[in-house]
Amino acid sequence: MRLAIYPGSFDPITRGHVDVIARATGVFDELVVAVLVNTRKAPSIEVAERAQMIREAIEEELGPEAAAAIDVVTFEGLTVDLARQRGATSIVRGLRALSDFENELAIAHLNRKLAPDIDTVFFPTGIEHAYLSSSLVREIAAFGGDVSAMVPDAVARRLREHHRG
Ligand code: PNS
């Protein structure tokens, strides 16, 4: 059984993240989507809600069969510690463009130093999602813009509720 962990801030999850999740489930038997509690980026959405948005998005966008092979958890601390705890053999990350590569390569090398038995597997995000980022989505949503093409429907609904106040 091949289990992978997909860590991230997911603040909020975008259609690009969903694309990576869908493709990772084609390669791995089980996927743990791990939502980081305290990120260096001071998250705008509370971690439990970020995780709930991911569960709703997976169910709605990928369907119940895919959802059955995906666990969504929140975590604090090192990704490799959670990976070991869960028995994961791989860490999944998405790459949108060359600009992501430098940082992602550094994280992958450092994680490999910490846990030589766990490898990082990169999925190039679908080209139609290559321009997406959670921070731009947050900015557009904060000014009342329509983010429905950028995030799963479940997330668009919740962002609208957030910004209605
Ligand atoms: O979605 P993000 O913010 O790009 O995700 C970054 C993340 C969560 C993958 C990274 O910050 C991380 O793994 N944090 C957990 C702490 C950790 O393991 N740090 C060591 C990696 S060098």
PDB file of C-alpha atoms and ligand atoms in Angstrom:
ATOM      1  CA  MET A   1       0.000   0.000   0.000  1.00  0.00           C
ATOM      2  CA  ARG A   2       1.530   3.319  -1.080  1.00  0.00           C
ATOM      3  CA  LEU A   3       0.563   6.250   1.097  1.00  0.00           C
ATOM      4  CA  ALA A   4       1.591   9.843   0.431  1.00  0.00           C
ATOM      5  CA  ILE A   5       1.208  13.029   2.401  1.00  0.00           C
ATOM      6  CA  TYR A   6       0.348  16.345   0.727  1.00  0.00           C
ATOM      7  CA  PRO A   7       1.212  19.167   3.163  1.00  0.00           C
ATOM      8  CA  GLY A   8       0.342  22.812   2.696  1.00  0.00           C
ATOM      9  CA  SER A   9      -1.269  25.942   4.053  1.00  0.00           C
ATOM     10  CA  PHE A  10      -4.328  25.638   1.774  1.00  0.00           C
ATOM     11  CA  ASP A  11      -5.410  29.162   2.746  1.00  0.00           C
ATOM     12  CA  PRO A  12      -7.733  28.461   0.942  1.00  0.00           C
ATOM     13  CA  ILE A  13      -7.521  25.371  -1.267  1.00  0.00           C
ATOM     14  CA  THR A  14      -7.619  26.320  -4.971  1.00  0.00           C
ATOM     15  CA  ARG A  15      -8.561  24.414  -8.126  1.00  0.00           C
ATOM     16  CA  GLY A  16      -4.800  23.974  -8.653  1.00  0.00           C
ATOM     17  CA  HIS A  17      -4.495  22.101  -5.340  1.00  0.00           C
ATOM     18  CA  VAL A  18      -7.524  19.948  -6.245  1.00  0.00           C
ATOM     19  CA  ASP A  19      -5.812  19.090  -9.542  1.00  0.00           C
ATOM     20  CA  VAL A  20      -2.697  17.935  -7.663  1.00  0.00           C
ATOM     21  CA  ILE A  21      -4.842  15.896  -5.235  1.00  0.00           C
ATOM     22  CA  ALA A  22      -6.714  14.224  -8.119  1.00  0.00           C
ATOM     23  CA  ARG A  23      -3.496  13.273  -9.888  1.00  0.00           C
ATOM     24  CA  ALA A  24      -1.775  12.067  -6.720  1.00  0.00           C
ATOM     25  CA  THR A  25      -4.692   9.699  -6.036  1.00  0.00           C
ATOM     26  CA  GLY A  26      -3.971   8.131  -9.447  1.00  0.00           C
ATOM     27  CA  VAL A  27      -0.447   7.273  -8.318  1.00  0.00           C
ATOM     28  CA  PHE A  28      -0.856   6.513  -4.613  1.00  0.00           C
ATOM     29  CA  ASP A  29      -3.327   4.163  -2.889  1.00  0.00           C
ATOM     30  CA  GLU A  30      -4.023   6.662  -0.124  1.00  0.00           C
ATOM     31  CA  LEU A  31      -3.380  10.360   0.309  1.00  0.00           C
ATOM     32  CA  VAL A  32      -3.256  12.372   3.522  1.00  0.00           C
ATOM     33  CA  VAL A  33      -3.855  16.070   2.880  1.00  0.00           C
ATOM     34  CA  ALA A  34      -2.151  17.779   5.828  1.00  0.00           C
ATOM     35  CA  VAL A  35      -3.111  21.360   6.670  1.00  0.00           C
ATOM     36  CA  LEU A  36      -0.424  23.263   8.552  1.00  0.00           C
ATOM     37  CA  VAL A  37      -1.698  24.965  11.727  1.00  0.00           C
ATOM     38  CA  ASN A  38       0.917  27.689  12.202  1.00  0.00           C
ATOM     39  CA  THR A  39       2.444  28.757   8.950  1.00  0.00           C
ATOM     40  CA  ARG A  40       5.088  31.408   8.504  1.00  0.00           C
ATOM     41  CA  LYS A  41       2.432  33.189   6.473  1.00  0.00           C
ATOM     42  CA  ALA A  42      -0.035  33.965   9.338  1.00  0.00           C
ATOM     43  CA  PRO A  43      -3.092  32.222   7.850  1.00  0.00           C
ATOM     44  CA  SER A  44      -6.266  34.210   7.298  1.00  0.00           C
ATOM     45  CA  ILE A  45      -8.681  31.289   7.677  1.00  0.00           C
ATOM     46  CA  GLU A  46      -8.751  29.193  10.842  1.00  0.00           C
ATOM     47  CA  VAL A  47      -7.156  25.754  10.362  1.00  0.00           C
ATOM     48  CA  ALA A  48     -10.279  23.696  11.143  1.00  0.00           C
ATOM     49  CA  GLU A  49     -12.226  25.622   8.515  1.00  0.00           C
ATOM     50  CA  ARG A  50      -9.426  25.255   5.958  1.00  0.00           C
ATOM     51  CA  ALA A  51      -9.547  21.481   6.528  1.00  0.00           C
ATOM     52  CA  GLN A  52     -13.351  21.426   6.276  1.00  0.00           C
ATOM     53  CA  MET A  53     -13.213  23.371   2.994  1.00  0.00           C
ATOM     54  CA  ILE A  54     -10.820  20.732   1.630  1.00  0.00           C
ATOM     55  CA  ARG A  55     -13.137  17.871   2.680  1.00  0.00           C
ATOM     56  CA  GLU A  56     -16.112  19.571   1.005  1.00  0.00           C
ATOM     57  CA  ALA A  57     -14.082  20.366  -2.128  1.00  0.00           C
ATOM     58  CA  ILE A  58     -12.810  16.785  -2.477  1.00  0.00           C
ATOM     59  CA  GLU A  59     -16.304  15.324  -2.035  1.00  0.00           C
ATOM     60  CA  GLU A  60     -17.872  17.750  -4.532  1.00  0.00           C
ATOM     61  CA  GLU A  61     -15.128  17.924  -7.140  1.00  0.00           C
ATOM     62  CA  LEU A  62     -13.702  14.386  -7.056  1.00  0.00           C
ATOM     63  CA  GLY A  63     -16.660  12.359  -5.795  1.00  0.00           C
ATOM     64  CA  PRO A  64     -17.149   9.894  -2.933  1.00  0.00           C
ATOM     65  CA  GLU A  65     -14.932   7.141  -4.367  1.00  0.00           C
ATOM     66  CA  ALA A  66     -11.842   9.381  -4.511  1.00  0.00           C
ATOM     67  CA  ALA A  67     -12.791  10.938  -1.182  1.00  0.00           C
ATOM     68  CA  ALA A  68     -12.697   7.503   0.474  1.00  0.00           C
ATOM     69  CA  ALA A  69      -8.957   7.250  -0.293  1.00  0.00           C
ATOM     70  CA  ILE A  70      -8.166  10.740   1.025  1.00  0.00           C
ATOM     71  CA  ASP A  71      -7.802  11.760   4.650  1.00  0.00           C
ATOM     72  CA  VAL A  72      -7.678  15.450   5.591  1.00  0.00           C
ATOM     73  CA  VAL A  73      -5.856  16.296   8.826  1.00  0.00           C
ATOM     74  CA  THR A  74      -4.417  19.354  10.520  1.00  0.00           C
ATOM     75  CA  PHE A  75      -0.869  19.318  11.887  1.00  0.00           C
ATOM     76  CA  GLU A  76       1.782  21.294  13.728  1.00  0.00           C
ATOM     77  CA  GLY A  77       5.518  20.662  13.492  1.00  0.00           C
ATOM     78  CA  LEU A  78       7.534  18.879  10.853  1.00  0.00           C
ATOM     79  CA  THR A  79       5.968  17.341   7.756  1.00  0.00           C
ATOM     80  CA  VAL A  80       8.387  14.384   7.948  1.00  0.00           C
ATOM     81  CA  ASP A  81       7.263  13.619  11.524  1.00  0.00           C
ATOM     82  CA  LEU A  82       3.651  13.411  10.394  1.00  0.00           C
ATOM     83  CA  ALA A  83       4.703  11.374   7.348  1.00  0.00           C
ATOM     84  CA  ARG A  84       6.475   8.861   9.614  1.00  0.00           C
ATOM     85  CA  GLN A  85       3.536   8.759  12.034  1.00  0.00           C
ATOM     86  CA  ARG A  86       1.184   7.933   9.162  1.00  0.00           C
ATOM     87  CA  GLY A  87       3.549   5.486   7.432  1.00  0.00           C
ATOM     88  CA  ALA A  88       3.829   7.649   4.309  1.00  0.00           C
ATOM     89  CA  THR A  89       6.573   6.831   1.802  1.00  0.00           C
ATOM     90  CA  SER A  90       6.255  10.075  -0.163  1.00  0.00           C
ATOM     91  CA  ILE A  91       5.544  13.764   0.200  1.00  0.00           C
ATOM     92  CA  VAL A  92       3.511  15.319  -2.631  1.00  0.00           C
ATOM     93  CA  ARG A  93       3.923  18.910  -3.780  1.00  0.00           C
ATOM     94  CA  GLY A  94       2.660  20.807  -6.827  1.00  0.00           C
ATOM     95  CA  LEU A  95       4.828  22.926  -9.118  1.00  0.00           C
ATOM     96  CA  ARG A  96       3.139  25.743 -11.026  1.00  0.00           C
ATOM     97  CA  ALA A  97       6.130  27.375 -12.674  1.00  0.00           C
ATOM     98  CA  LEU A  98       9.898  27.697 -12.508  1.00  0.00           C
ATOM     99  CA  SER A  99       9.458  30.310  -9.787  1.00  0.00           C
ATOM    100  CA  ASP A 100       8.166  27.603  -7.403  1.00  0.00           C
ATOM    101  CA  PHE A 101      11.053  25.303  -8.120  1.00  0.00           C
ATOM    102  CA  GLU A 102      13.860  26.855  -6.078  1.00  0.00           C
ATOM    103  CA  ASN A 103      11.945  26.925  -2.816  1.00  0.00           C
ATOM    104  CA  GLU A 104      10.373  23.513  -3.384  1.00  0.00           C
ATOM    105  CA  LEU A 105      13.737  21.956  -4.203  1.00  0.00           C
ATOM    106  CA  ALA A 106      15.224  23.347  -0.967  1.00  0.00           C
ATOM    107  CA  ILE A 107      12.320  21.956   1.081  1.00  0.00           C
ATOM    108  CA  ALA A 108      12.591  18.575  -0.667  1.00  0.00           C
ATOM    109  CA  HIS A 109      16.351  18.341  -0.015  1.00  0.00           C
ATOM    110  CA  LEU A 110      15.979  19.354   3.635  1.00  0.00           C
ATOM    111  CA  ASN A 111      13.134  16.896   4.169  1.00  0.00           C
ATOM    112  CA  ARG A 112      15.311  14.174   2.628  1.00  0.00           C
ATOM    113  CA  LYS A 113      18.115  15.063   5.072  1.00  0.00           C
ATOM    114  CA  LEU A 114      15.662  14.743   7.937  1.00  0.00           C
ATOM    115  CA  ALA A 115      14.063  11.566   6.590  1.00  0.00           C
ATOM    116  CA  PRO A 116      16.134   9.784   3.894  1.00  0.00           C
ATOM    117  CA  ASP A 117      13.458   7.101   3.568  1.00  0.00           C
ATOM    118  CA  ILE A 118      10.781   9.586   2.476  1.00  0.00           C
ATOM    119  CA  ASP A 119      10.938  11.077  -1.016  1.00  0.00           C
ATOM    120  CA  THR A 120       9.208  14.128  -2.482  1.00  0.00           C
ATOM    121  CA  VAL A 121       7.125  13.637  -5.626  1.00  0.00           C
ATOM    122  CA  PHE A 122       6.266  16.747  -7.657  1.00  0.00           C
ATOM    123  CA  PHE A 123       3.208  17.087  -9.850  1.00  0.00           C
ATOM    124  CA  PRO A 124       3.225  19.915 -12.389  1.00  0.00           C
ATOM    125  CA  THR A 125      -0.027  21.763 -11.797  1.00  0.00           C
ATOM    126  CA  GLY A 126      -2.333  21.748 -14.826  1.00  0.00           C
ATOM    127  CA  ILE A 127      -1.442  24.656 -17.131  1.00  0.00           C
ATOM    128  CA  GLU A 128      -4.949  26.126 -16.716  1.00  0.00           C
ATOM    129  CA  HIS A 129      -4.186  26.543 -12.985  1.00  0.00           C
ATOM    130  CA  ALA A 130      -0.578  27.704 -13.310  1.00  0.00           C
ATOM    131  CA  TYR A 131      -1.398  31.328 -12.496  1.00  0.00           C
ATOM    132  CA  LEU A 132      -3.415  30.549  -9.362  1.00  0.00           C
ATOM    133  CA  SER A 133      -2.319  31.307  -5.820  1.00  0.00           C
ATOM    134  CA  SER A 134      -4.184  31.272  -2.521  1.00  0.00           C
ATOM    135  CA  SER A 135      -2.944  34.768  -1.673  1.00  0.00           C
ATOM    136  CA  LEU A 136      -4.338  36.276  -4.895  1.00  0.00           C
ATOM    137  CA  VAL A 137      -7.618  34.427  -4.356  1.00  0.00           C
ATOM    138  CA  ARG A 138      -7.842  35.914  -0.843  1.00  0.00           C
ATOM    139  CA  GLU A 139      -7.203  39.404  -2.186  1.00  0.00           C
ATOM    140  CA  ILE A 140      -9.818  39.108  -4.941  1.00  0.00           C
ATOM    141  CA  ALA A 141     -12.387  37.657  -2.506  1.00  0.00           C
ATOM    142  CA  ALA A 142     -11.673  40.389   0.071  1.00  0.00           C
ATOM    143  CA  PHE A 143     -12.635  43.030  -2.507  1.00  0.00           C
ATOM    144  CA  GLY A 144     -15.800  41.161  -3.460  1.00  0.00           C
ATOM    145  CA  GLY A 145     -14.432  39.736  -6.739  1.00  0.00           C
ATOM    146  CA  ASP A 146     -15.699  36.515  -8.272  1.00  0.00           C
ATOM    147  CA  VAL A 147     -13.315  33.662  -7.435  1.00  0.00           C
ATOM    148  CA  SER A 148     -15.539  30.819  -8.643  1.00  0.00           C
ATOM    149  CA  ALA A 149     -13.197  29.936 -11.549  1.00  0.00           C
ATOM    150  CA  MET A 150     -10.227  29.771  -9.177  1.00  0.00           C
ATOM    151  CA  VAL A 151     -11.484  27.774  -6.201  1.00  0.00           C
ATOM    152  CA  PRO A 152     -13.836  24.818  -5.730  1.00  0.00           C
ATOM    153  CA  ASP A 153     -17.523  25.792  -5.434  1.00  0.00           C
ATOM    154  CA  ALA A 154     -17.572  24.880  -1.723  1.00  0.00           C
ATOM    155  CA  VAL A 155     -14.728  27.334  -1.084  1.00  0.00           C
ATOM    156  CA  ALA A 156     -16.294  30.115  -3.177  1.00  0.00           C
ATOM    157  CA  ARG A 157     -19.472  29.780  -1.066  1.00  0.00           C
ATOM    158  CA  ARG A 158     -17.566  29.998   2.206  1.00  0.00           C
ATOM    159  CA  LEU A 159     -15.445  32.949   1.034  1.00  0.00           C
ATOM    160  CA  ARG A 160     -18.636  34.807   0.085  1.00  0.00           C
ATOM    161  CA  GLU A 161     -20.004  34.148   3.592  1.00  0.00           C
ATOM    162  CA  HIS A 162     -16.725  35.352   5.171  1.00  0.00           C
ATOM    163  CA  HIS A 163     -16.760  38.613   3.269  1.00  0.00           C
ATOM    164  CA  ARG A 164     -20.472  39.231   3.820  1.00  0.00           C
ATOM    165  CA  GLY A 165     -19.356  39.640   7.429  1.00  0.00           C
TER     166      GLY A 165
HETATM  167  O1  PNS B   1       1.240  25.728   1.050  1.00  0.00           O
HETATM  168  P1  PNS B   1       2.612  26.153   1.528  1.00  0.00           P
HETATM  169  O2  PNS B   1       2.502  27.288   2.500  1.00  0.00           O
HETATM  170  O3  PNS B   1       3.533  26.446   0.374  1.00  0.00           O
HETATM  171  O4  PNS B   1       3.213  24.876   2.313  1.00  0.00           O
HETATM  172  C1  PNS B   1       4.475  24.938   2.940  1.00  0.00           C
HETATM  173  C2  PNS B   1       4.696  23.659   3.765  1.00  0.00           C
HETATM  174  C3  PNS B   1       3.533  23.412   4.697  1.00  0.00           C
HETATM  175  C4  PNS B   1       4.844  22.470   2.840  1.00  0.00           C
HETATM  176  C5  PNS B   1       6.020  23.808   4.565  1.00  0.00           C
HETATM  177  O5  PNS B   1       6.042  25.056   5.177  1.00  0.00           O
HETATM  178  C6  PNS B   1       6.160  22.732   5.617  1.00  0.00           C
HETATM  179  O6  PNS B   1       6.377  21.567   5.330  1.00  0.00           O
HETATM  180  N1  PNS B   1       6.000  23.127   6.894  1.00  0.00           N
HETATM  181  C7  PNS B   1       6.030  22.219   8.020  1.00  0.00           C
HETATM  182  C8  PNS B   1       7.315  22.429   8.806  1.00  0.00           C
HETATM  183  C9  PNS B   1       8.431  21.653   8.167  1.00  0.00           C
HETATM  184  O7  PNS B   1       8.386  20.439   8.010  1.00  0.00           O
HETATM  185  N2  PNS B   1       9.505  22.381   7.784  1.00  0.00           N
HETATM  186  C10 PNS B   1      10.638  21.774   7.169  1.00  0.00           C
HETATM  187  C11 PNS B   1      10.581  21.857   5.663  1.00  0.00           C
HETATM  188  S1  PNS B   1      12.090  22.593   5.187  1.00  0.00           S
END
